[in-house]
Amino acid sequence: MKLKTAAKINLSLDVTGKLENGYHTIQSFFQTVGIYDIIDINITDGNDIKLSCSKPYIPCNEKNIAYKAVSLFRESCNKNFGCKIDIQKYIPSQAGMGGGSSDGAAVLFALNKLLKTNYSFEKMVEIGAKLGADVPFFLMGGTAYAEGIGEKLKKAPDYSNKIIVIGKGHEGVSTVEAYKLIDNLENPQHPQTELLAKSLENGGDDAYKYFANIFEYACNLNTVKNIKSIMLDNGAKNAVMTGSGSAVFGLFDNKKSAENCCNILKNEKYYSKICKTISRSFEIL
């Protein structure tokens, strides 16, 4: 099976607490966007897991989330099979866009189809949560509200087909380091999650007013500030860092202003891409 697997942004992201096991609890509105990795997955004889990737800095061993996904799925279904996976990476790394989690979710999705295990969504989420906090969302896709560590999901009103520009500098943020910065915040500015929820329920016309991310204040990256400034000066209705960083997304009313902003960011040597919010994570090719 060959499939495209989408990136995500967080329309809003708040950290609400810390559990005894070290995980943090969140409130977030997740949204899939049309930037994709492409995954080619084949079931093979034996039990070897062979992984290849277009980016040399991505590990192609048991540290890779796609590799872990095969191992976990094999345990869950108690079947012995081998797997050969090739990943073409287009989702930026250390961007807060869930590239690794998306790949892991895509592998679970593909294996469930290829092996005809017919697992329910709930069963897939149970497996996915063991891989990473964002994996359950990618199994749902579209617009979703998440609580807990990200595994308590509820479908939210559709917010697809909106024009987005993604910008990212060379600064990256490790998720572990980002959460340490959150823990050290004295007077955190919490997003207005309830107001965003109400806006989405009423059609989402003013949802952009409530886009916010507590990590943006905690990480305080100069490149994020600069990208936001460029977006807001060039037609973005709002611009916010996504995830634990360091990509920024800006919402635009029309493609022309989005293209103009995208070109300005590229001239400043930033990664920049136009896409749309989309209603699902996976597309079989």
C-alpha positions as a Markdown table, in Angstrom:
| # | Residue | x | y | z |
|---|---|---|---|---|
| 1 | Met | 0.0 | 0.0 | 0.0 |
| 2 | Lys | 1.2 | 3.5 | -0.9 |
| 3 | Leu | -0.4 | 6.4 | 0.9 |
| 4 | Lys | 0.0 | 10.1 | 1.7 |
| 5 | Thr | -0.1 | 11.0 | 5.4 |
| 6 | Ala | -0.8 | 14.6 | 6.5 |
| 7 | Ala | 0.8 | 17.0 | 8.8 |
| 8 | Lys | -1.1 | 18.8 | 11.6 |
| 9 | Ile | -1.3 | 22.2 | 13.2 |
| 10 | Asn | -2.7 | 23.2 | 16.6 |
| 11 | Leu | -5.3 | 25.9 | 16.2 |
| 12 | Ser | -5.0 | 26.2 | 19.9 |
| 13 | Leu | -2.8 | 24.4 | 22.5 |
| 14 | Asp | -2.8 | 24.7 | 26.3 |
| 15 | Val | -1.0 | 22.7 | 28.9 |
| 16 | Thr | -3.3 | 22.1 | 31.9 |
| 17 | Gly | -1.3 | 19.9 | 34.3 |
| 18 | Lys | 1.4 | 17.3 | 34.8 |
| 19 | Leu | 0.8 | 13.7 | 35.7 |
| 20 | Glu | 2.9 | 11.5 | 38.0 |
| 21 | Asn | 4.4 | 9.6 | 35.1 |
| 22 | Gly | 5.9 | 12.9 | 33.7 |
| 23 | Tyr | 3.4 | 13.3 | 30.9 |
| 24 | His | 1.6 | 16.7 | 30.7 |
| 25 | Thr | -2.2 | 17.1 | 30.2 |
| 26 | Ile | -3.4 | 19.3 | 27.4 |
| 27 | Gln | -6.4 | 21.0 | 25.8 |
| 28 | Ser | -6.0 | 21.4 | 22.1 |
| 29 | Phe | -7.8 | 21.8 | 18.8 |
| 30 | Phe | -5.9 | 19.8 | 16.2 |
| 31 | Gln | -6.3 | 20.2 | 12.5 |
| 32 | Thr | -4.8 | 18.2 | 9.6 |
| 33 | Val | -3.2 | 20.2 | 6.8 |
| 34 | Gly | -2.3 | 19.4 | 3.2 |
| 35 | Ile | 1.5 | 18.8 | 3.6 |
| 36 | Tyr | 2.2 | 15.1 | 3.3 |
| 37 | Asp | 4.8 | 12.4 | 3.8 |
| 38 | Ile | 4.5 | 9.5 | 1.4 |
| 39 | Ile | 4.8 | 6.0 | 2.8 |
| 40 | Asp | 5.2 | 2.8 | 0.7 |
| 41 | Ile | 4.5 | -0.3 | 2.9 |
| 42 | Asn | 4.8 | -4.0 | 1.9 |
| 43 | Ile | 4.1 | -7.1 | 3.9 |
| 44 | Thr | 7.0 | -9.6 | 3.5 |
| 45 | Asp | 7.9 | -13.1 | 4.5 |
| 46 | Gly | 9.8 | -13.7 | 7.7 |
| 47 | Asn | 9.8 | -11.2 | 10.5 |
| 48 | Asp | 12.3 | -8.5 | 9.5 |
| 49 | Ile | 11.3 | -4.9 | 9.6 |
| 50 | Lys | 13.2 | -2.9 | 6.9 |
| 51 | Leu | 13.0 | 0.8 | 6.8 |
| 52 | Ser | 14.3 | 3.4 | 4.4 |
| 53 | Cys | 13.8 | 7.2 | 4.4 |
| 54 | Ser | 14.6 | 10.1 | 2.0 |
| 55 | Lys | 16.1 | 12.1 | 4.8 |
| 56 | Pro | 19.5 | 10.8 | 6.0 |
| 57 | Tyr | 19.1 | 12.3 | 9.5 |
| 58 | Ile | 16.0 | 10.2 | 10.2 |
| 59 | Pro | 16.9 | 6.9 | 12.0 |
| 60 | Cys | 15.9 | 3.8 | 10.1 |
| 61 | Asn | 15.9 | 1.4 | 13.0 |
| 62 | Glu | 13.9 | 0.6 | 16.2 |
| 63 | Lys | 14.0 | 4.3 | 17.2 |
| 64 | Asn | 11.8 | 5.3 | 14.3 |
| 65 | Ile | 8.1 | 5.5 | 15.1 |
| 66 | Ala | 7.1 | 3.7 | 11.9 |
| 67 | Tyr | 9.3 | 0.8 | 13.0 |
| 68 | Lys | 7.8 | 0.8 | 16.5 |
| 69 | Ala | 4.3 | 0.9 | 14.9 |
| 70 | Val | 5.0 | -2.4 | 13.1 |
| 71 | Ser | 6.3 | -4.0 | 16.3 |
| 72 | Leu | 3.3 | -2.9 | 18.3 |
| 73 | Phe | 0.8 | -4.0 | 15.7 |
| 74 | Arg | 2.5 | -7.4 | 15.5 |
| 75 | Glu | 2.1 | -7.8 | 19.2 |
| 76 | Ser | -1.5 | -6.8 | 19.2 |
| 77 | Cys | -2.6 | -9.2 | 16.4 |
| 78 | Asn | -0.3 | -12.0 | 17.4 |
| 79 | Lys | 0.7 | -12.5 | 13.7 |
| 80 | Asn | 4.2 | -13.1 | 12.4 |
| 81 | Phe | 5.0 | -11.0 | 9.4 |
| 82 | Gly | 7.8 | -9.0 | 7.9 |
| 83 | Cys | 7.5 | -5.4 | 6.7 |
| 84 | Lys | 9.4 | -3.2 | 4.2 |
| 85 | Ile | 8.7 | 0.5 | 4.5 |
| 86 | Asp | 9.9 | 3.5 | 2.5 |
| 87 | Ile | 9.2 | 7.0 | 3.8 |
| 88 | Gln | 9.5 | 10.1 | 1.6 |
| 89 | Lys | 9.7 | 13.0 | 4.1 |
| 90 | Tyr | 8.1 | 16.3 | 3.2 |
| 91 | Ile | 6.7 | 17.3 | 6.6 |
| 92 | Pro | 9.3 | 19.5 | 8.3 |
| 93 | Ser | 11.1 | 18.0 | 11.3 |
| 94 | Gln | 11.1 | 19.6 | 14.8 |
| 95 | Ala | 8.3 | 21.8 | 13.6 |
| 96 | Gly | 5.4 | 20.9 | 15.9 |
| 97 | Met | 3.6 | 19.4 | 12.8 |
| 98 | Gly | 3.5 | 15.8 | 14.0 |
| 99 | Gly | 5.6 | 14.3 | 11.1 |
| 100 | Gly | 6.7 | 11.3 | 13.0 |
| 101 | Ser | 3.4 | 10.7 | 14.6 |
| 102 | Ser | 1.7 | 10.9 | 11.2 |
| 103 | Asp | 4.0 | 8.3 | 9.8 |
| 104 | Gly | 3.4 | 6.0 | 12.8 |
| 105 | Ala | -0.4 | 6.4 | 12.4 |
| 106 | Ala | -0.2 | 5.7 | 8.7 |
| 107 | Val | 1.6 | 2.5 | 9.3 |
| 108 | Leu | -1.1 | 1.3 | 11.7 |
| 109 | Phe | -3.8 | 2.3 | 9.3 |
| 110 | Ala | -2.1 | 0.4 | 6.4 |
| 111 | Leu | -1.4 | -2.7 | 8.4 |
| 112 | Asn | -5.0 | -2.8 | 9.6 |
| 113 | Lys | -6.1 | -2.8 | 5.9 |
| 114 | Leu | -3.3 | -5.1 | 4.6 |
| 115 | Leu | -3.7 | -7.8 | 7.3 |
| 116 | Lys | -7.5 | -7.5 | 7.3 |
| 117 | Thr | -7.5 | -7.3 | 11.1 |
| 118 | Asn | -10.6 | -4.9 | 11.0 |
| 119 | Tyr | -9.6 | -3.2 | 14.3 |
| 120 | Ser | -12.1 | -0.6 | 15.5 |
| 121 | Phe | -11.1 | 3.0 | 15.8 |
| 122 | Glu | -11.0 | 2.6 | 19.6 |
| 123 | Lys | -8.6 | -0.4 | 19.3 |
| 124 | Met | -6.4 | 1.6 | 16.9 |
| 125 | Val | -6.2 | 4.5 | 19.3 |
| 126 | Glu | -5.3 | 2.2 | 22.1 |
| 127 | Ile | -2.3 | 1.0 | 20.0 |
| 128 | Gly | -1.5 | 4.4 | 18.7 |
| 129 | Ala | -1.4 | 6.0 | 22.2 |
| 130 | Lys | 1.5 | 3.7 | 23.1 |
| 131 | Leu | 3.5 | 5.2 | 20.1 |
| 132 | Gly | 3.0 | 8.8 | 21.0 |
| 133 | Ala | 0.5 | 11.4 | 22.2 |
| 134 | Asp | -0.3 | 12.8 | 18.7 |
| 135 | Val | -0.8 | 9.4 | 17.0 |
| 136 | Pro | -4.5 | 8.9 | 18.1 |
| 137 | Phe | -5.3 | 12.3 | 16.5 |
| 138 | Phe | -3.9 | 11.3 | 13.1 |
| 139 | Leu | -6.1 | 8.1 | 13.2 |
| 140 | Met | -9.1 | 10.5 | 13.4 |
| 141 | Gly | -7.9 | 13.4 | 11.2 |
| 142 | Gly | -9.8 | 16.6 | 10.3 |
| 143 | Thr | -10.6 | 18.9 | 13.1 |
| 144 | Ala | -10.6 | 17.4 | 16.6 |
| 145 | Tyr | -10.6 | 18.5 | 20.3 |
| 146 | Ala | -8.1 | 16.7 | 22.4 |
| 147 | Glu | -7.7 | 16.3 | 26.2 |
| 148 | Gly | -5.6 | 14.1 | 28.5 |
| 149 | Ile | -2.2 | 13.6 | 26.9 |
| 150 | Gly | -3.9 | 13.9 | 23.5 |
| 151 | Glu | -5.6 | 10.5 | 23.5 |
| 152 | Lys | -9.0 | 11.7 | 24.6 |
| 153 | Leu | -10.4 | 12.8 | 21.3 |
| 154 | Lys | -13.7 | 14.3 | 20.1 |
| 155 | Lys | -14.6 | 15.2 | 16.6 |
| 156 | Ala | -15.0 | 19.0 | 16.2 |
| 157 | Pro | -16.9 | 21.0 | 13.7 |
| 158 | Asp | -15.2 | 20.8 | 10.3 |
| 159 | Tyr | -12.6 | 23.6 | 9.7 |
| 160 | Ser | -11.3 | 22.3 | 6.4 |
| 161 | Asn | -10.5 | 24.2 | 3.1 |
| 162 | Lys | -9.0 | 27.2 | 4.8 |
| 163 | Ile | -5.8 | 28.7 | 3.2 |
| 164 | Ile | -2.8 | 28.4 | 5.4 |
| 165 | Val | 0.9 | 29.4 | 5.0 |
| 166 | Ile | 3.4 | 27.4 | 7.0 |
| 167 | Gly | 6.8 | 29.1 | 7.8 |
| 168 | Lys | 9.7 | 27.7 | 9.7 |
| 169 | Gly | 13.2 | 28.8 | 10.5 |
| 170 | His | 16.3 | 26.8 | 11.3 |
| 171 | Glu | 15.7 | 26.8 | 15.0 |
| 172 | Gly | 14.2 | 23.6 | 16.2 |
| 173 | Val | 12.7 | 22.8 | 19.6 |
| 174 | Ser | 12.8 | 19.4 | 21.2 |
| 175 | Thr | 9.4 | 18.5 | 22.8 |
| 176 | Val | 11.2 | 17.5 | 26.1 |
| 177 | Glu | 12.9 | 20.9 | 26.3 |
| 178 | Ala | 9.7 | 22.7 | 25.4 |
| 179 | Tyr | 7.8 | 21.1 | 28.2 |
| 180 | Lys | 10.6 | 22.0 | 30.7 |
| 181 | Leu | 10.1 | 25.6 | 29.6 |
| 182 | Ile | 6.3 | 25.3 | 30.2 |
| 183 | Asp | 7.0 | 24.0 | 33.7 |
| 184 | Asn | 9.1 | 27.1 | 34.5 |
| 185 | Leu | 6.5 | 29.6 | 33.4 |
| 186 | Glu | 5.3 | 31.7 | 36.3 |
| 187 | Asn | 2.3 | 33.5 | 34.9 |
| 188 | Pro | 1.4 | 31.5 | 31.8 |
| 189 | Gln | -1.0 | 33.1 | 29.2 |
| 190 | His | -3.6 | 30.4 | 28.6 |
| 191 | Pro | -5.4 | 30.2 | 25.3 |
| 192 | Gln | -9.2 | 30.9 | 25.3 |
| 193 | Thr | -10.1 | 27.3 | 24.4 |
| 194 | Glu | -13.8 | 27.6 | 25.3 |
| 195 | Leu | -14.2 | 30.7 | 23.0 |
| 196 | Leu | -12.5 | 28.8 | 20.1 |
| 197 | Ala | -14.9 | 25.9 | 20.7 |
| 198 | Lys | -17.9 | 28.2 | 20.6 |
| 199 | Ser | -16.7 | 29.8 | 17.4 |
| 200 | Leu | -16.2 | 26.5 | 15.6 |
| 201 | Glu | -19.7 | 25.4 | 16.7 |
| 202 | Asn | -21.1 | 28.6 | 15.1 |
| 203 | Gly | -19.3 | 28.2 | 11.8 |
| 204 | Gly | -15.8 | 29.3 | 12.7 |
| 205 | Asp | -15.8 | 32.7 | 10.9 |
| 206 | Asp | -14.0 | 34.4 | 13.8 |
| 207 | Ala | -12.2 | 31.3 | 15.0 |
| 208 | Tyr | -8.8 | 32.9 | 14.1 |
| 209 | Lys | -9.2 | 35.4 | 16.9 |
| 210 | Tyr | -8.7 | 32.6 | 19.4 |
| 211 | Phe | -5.8 | 30.8 | 17.8 |
| 212 | Ala | -3.1 | 30.6 | 20.5 |
| 213 | Asn | -0.3 | 28.4 | 21.8 |
| 214 | Ile | 1.1 | 28.4 | 25.3 |
| 215 | Phe | 4.4 | 27.0 | 24.0 |
| 216 | Glu | 4.9 | 30.1 | 21.9 |
| 217 | Tyr | 5.3 | 32.2 | 25.0 |
| 218 | Ala | 7.4 | 29.6 | 26.8 |
| 219 | Cys | 9.9 | 29.0 | 23.9 |
| 220 | Asn | 10.1 | 32.7 | 22.9 |
| 221 | Leu | 12.0 | 32.0 | 19.7 |
| 222 | Asn | 13.2 | 35.0 | 17.6 |
| 223 | Thr | 12.5 | 33.2 | 14.3 |
| 224 | Val | 8.9 | 32.5 | 15.4 |
| 225 | Lys | 8.5 | 36.2 | 16.2 |
| 226 | Asn | 10.0 | 37.2 | 12.9 |
| 227 | Ile | 7.9 | 34.8 | 10.8 |
| 228 | Lys | 4.7 | 35.9 | 12.7 |
| 229 | Ser | 5.5 | 39.5 | 12.0 |
| 230 | Ile | 6.0 | 38.9 | 8.3 |
| 231 | Met | 2.8 | 37.0 | 8.1 |
| 232 | Leu | 0.7 | 39.6 | 10.0 |
| 233 | Asp | 2.3 | 42.4 | 7.9 |
| 234 | Asn | 1.3 | 40.6 | 4.7 |
| 235 | Gly | -2.3 | 39.7 | 5.1 |
| 236 | Ala | -2.5 | 37.0 | 7.7 |
| 237 | Lys | -5.7 | 37.2 | 9.9 |
| 238 | Asn | -3.6 | 35.6 | 12.7 |
| 239 | Ala | -0.3 | 33.7 | 12.9 |
| 240 | Val | 0.6 | 31.2 | 15.7 |
| 241 | Met | 3.3 | 28.7 | 16.4 |
| 242 | Thr | 2.1 | 25.1 | 16.2 |
| 243 | Gly | 2.8 | 22.3 | 18.7 |
| 244 | Ser | 5.9 | 22.6 | 20.7 |
| 245 | Gly | 7.5 | 24.5 | 17.8 |
| 246 | Ser | 9.0 | 25.8 | 15.8 |
| 247 | Ala | 6.8 | 26.1 | 12.7 |
| 248 | Val | 4.3 | 29.0 | 12.4 |
| 249 | Phe | 1.0 | 28.9 | 10.5 |
| 250 | Gly | -0.9 | 31.9 | 9.2 |
| 251 | Leu | -4.5 | 32.0 | 8.1 |
| 252 | Phe | -5.2 | 33.9 | 4.9 |
| 253 | Asp | -8.4 | 35.0 | 3.2 |
| 254 | Asn | -7.2 | 34.5 | -0.4 |
| 255 | Lys | -4.5 | 32.6 | -2.3 |
| 256 | Lys | -2.9 | 35.8 | -3.8 |
| 257 | Ser | -2.0 | 37.3 | -0.4 |
| 258 | Ala | -0.9 | 33.8 | 0.8 |
| 259 | Glu | 1.4 | 33.4 | -2.2 |
| 260 | Asn | 2.9 | 36.9 | -1.7 |
| 261 | Cys | 3.6 | 36.1 | 2.0 |
| 262 | Cys | 5.1 | 32.7 | 1.1 |
| 263 | Asn | 7.5 | 34.3 | -1.4 |
| 264 | Ile | 8.6 | 36.9 | 1.1 |
| 265 | Leu | 9.3 | 34.2 | 3.7 |
| 266 | Lys | 11.3 | 32.2 | 1.0 |
| 267 | Asn | 13.3 | 35.3 | 0.2 |
| 268 | Glu | 14.2 | 35.6 | 3.9 |
| 269 | Lys | 15.5 | 32.0 | 3.6 |
| 270 | Tyr | 12.7 | 30.4 | 5.7 |
| 271 | Tyr | 10.9 | 27.2 | 4.8 |
| 272 | Ser | 7.5 | 28.3 | 3.5 |
| 273 | Lys | 4.6 | 26.4 | 1.9 |
| 274 | Ile | 1.0 | 27.2 | 1.1 |
| 275 | Cys | -1.6 | 24.5 | 1.9 |
| 276 | Lys | -5.2 | 24.1 | 3.1 |
| 277 | Thr | -6.8 | 22.6 | 6.2 |
| 278 | Ile | -8.1 | 19.2 | 5.2 |
| 279 | Ser | -10.7 | 16.8 | 6.6 |
| 280 | Arg | -8.6 | 13.5 | 6.8 |
| 281 | Ser | -5.1 | 12.3 | 7.5 |
| 282 | Phe | -4.6 | 9.5 | 4.9 |
| 283 | Glu | -5.0 | 9.2 | 1.2 |
| 284 | Ile | -4.3 | 5.9 | -0.6 |
| 285 | Leu | -2.3 | 6.4 | -3.8 |
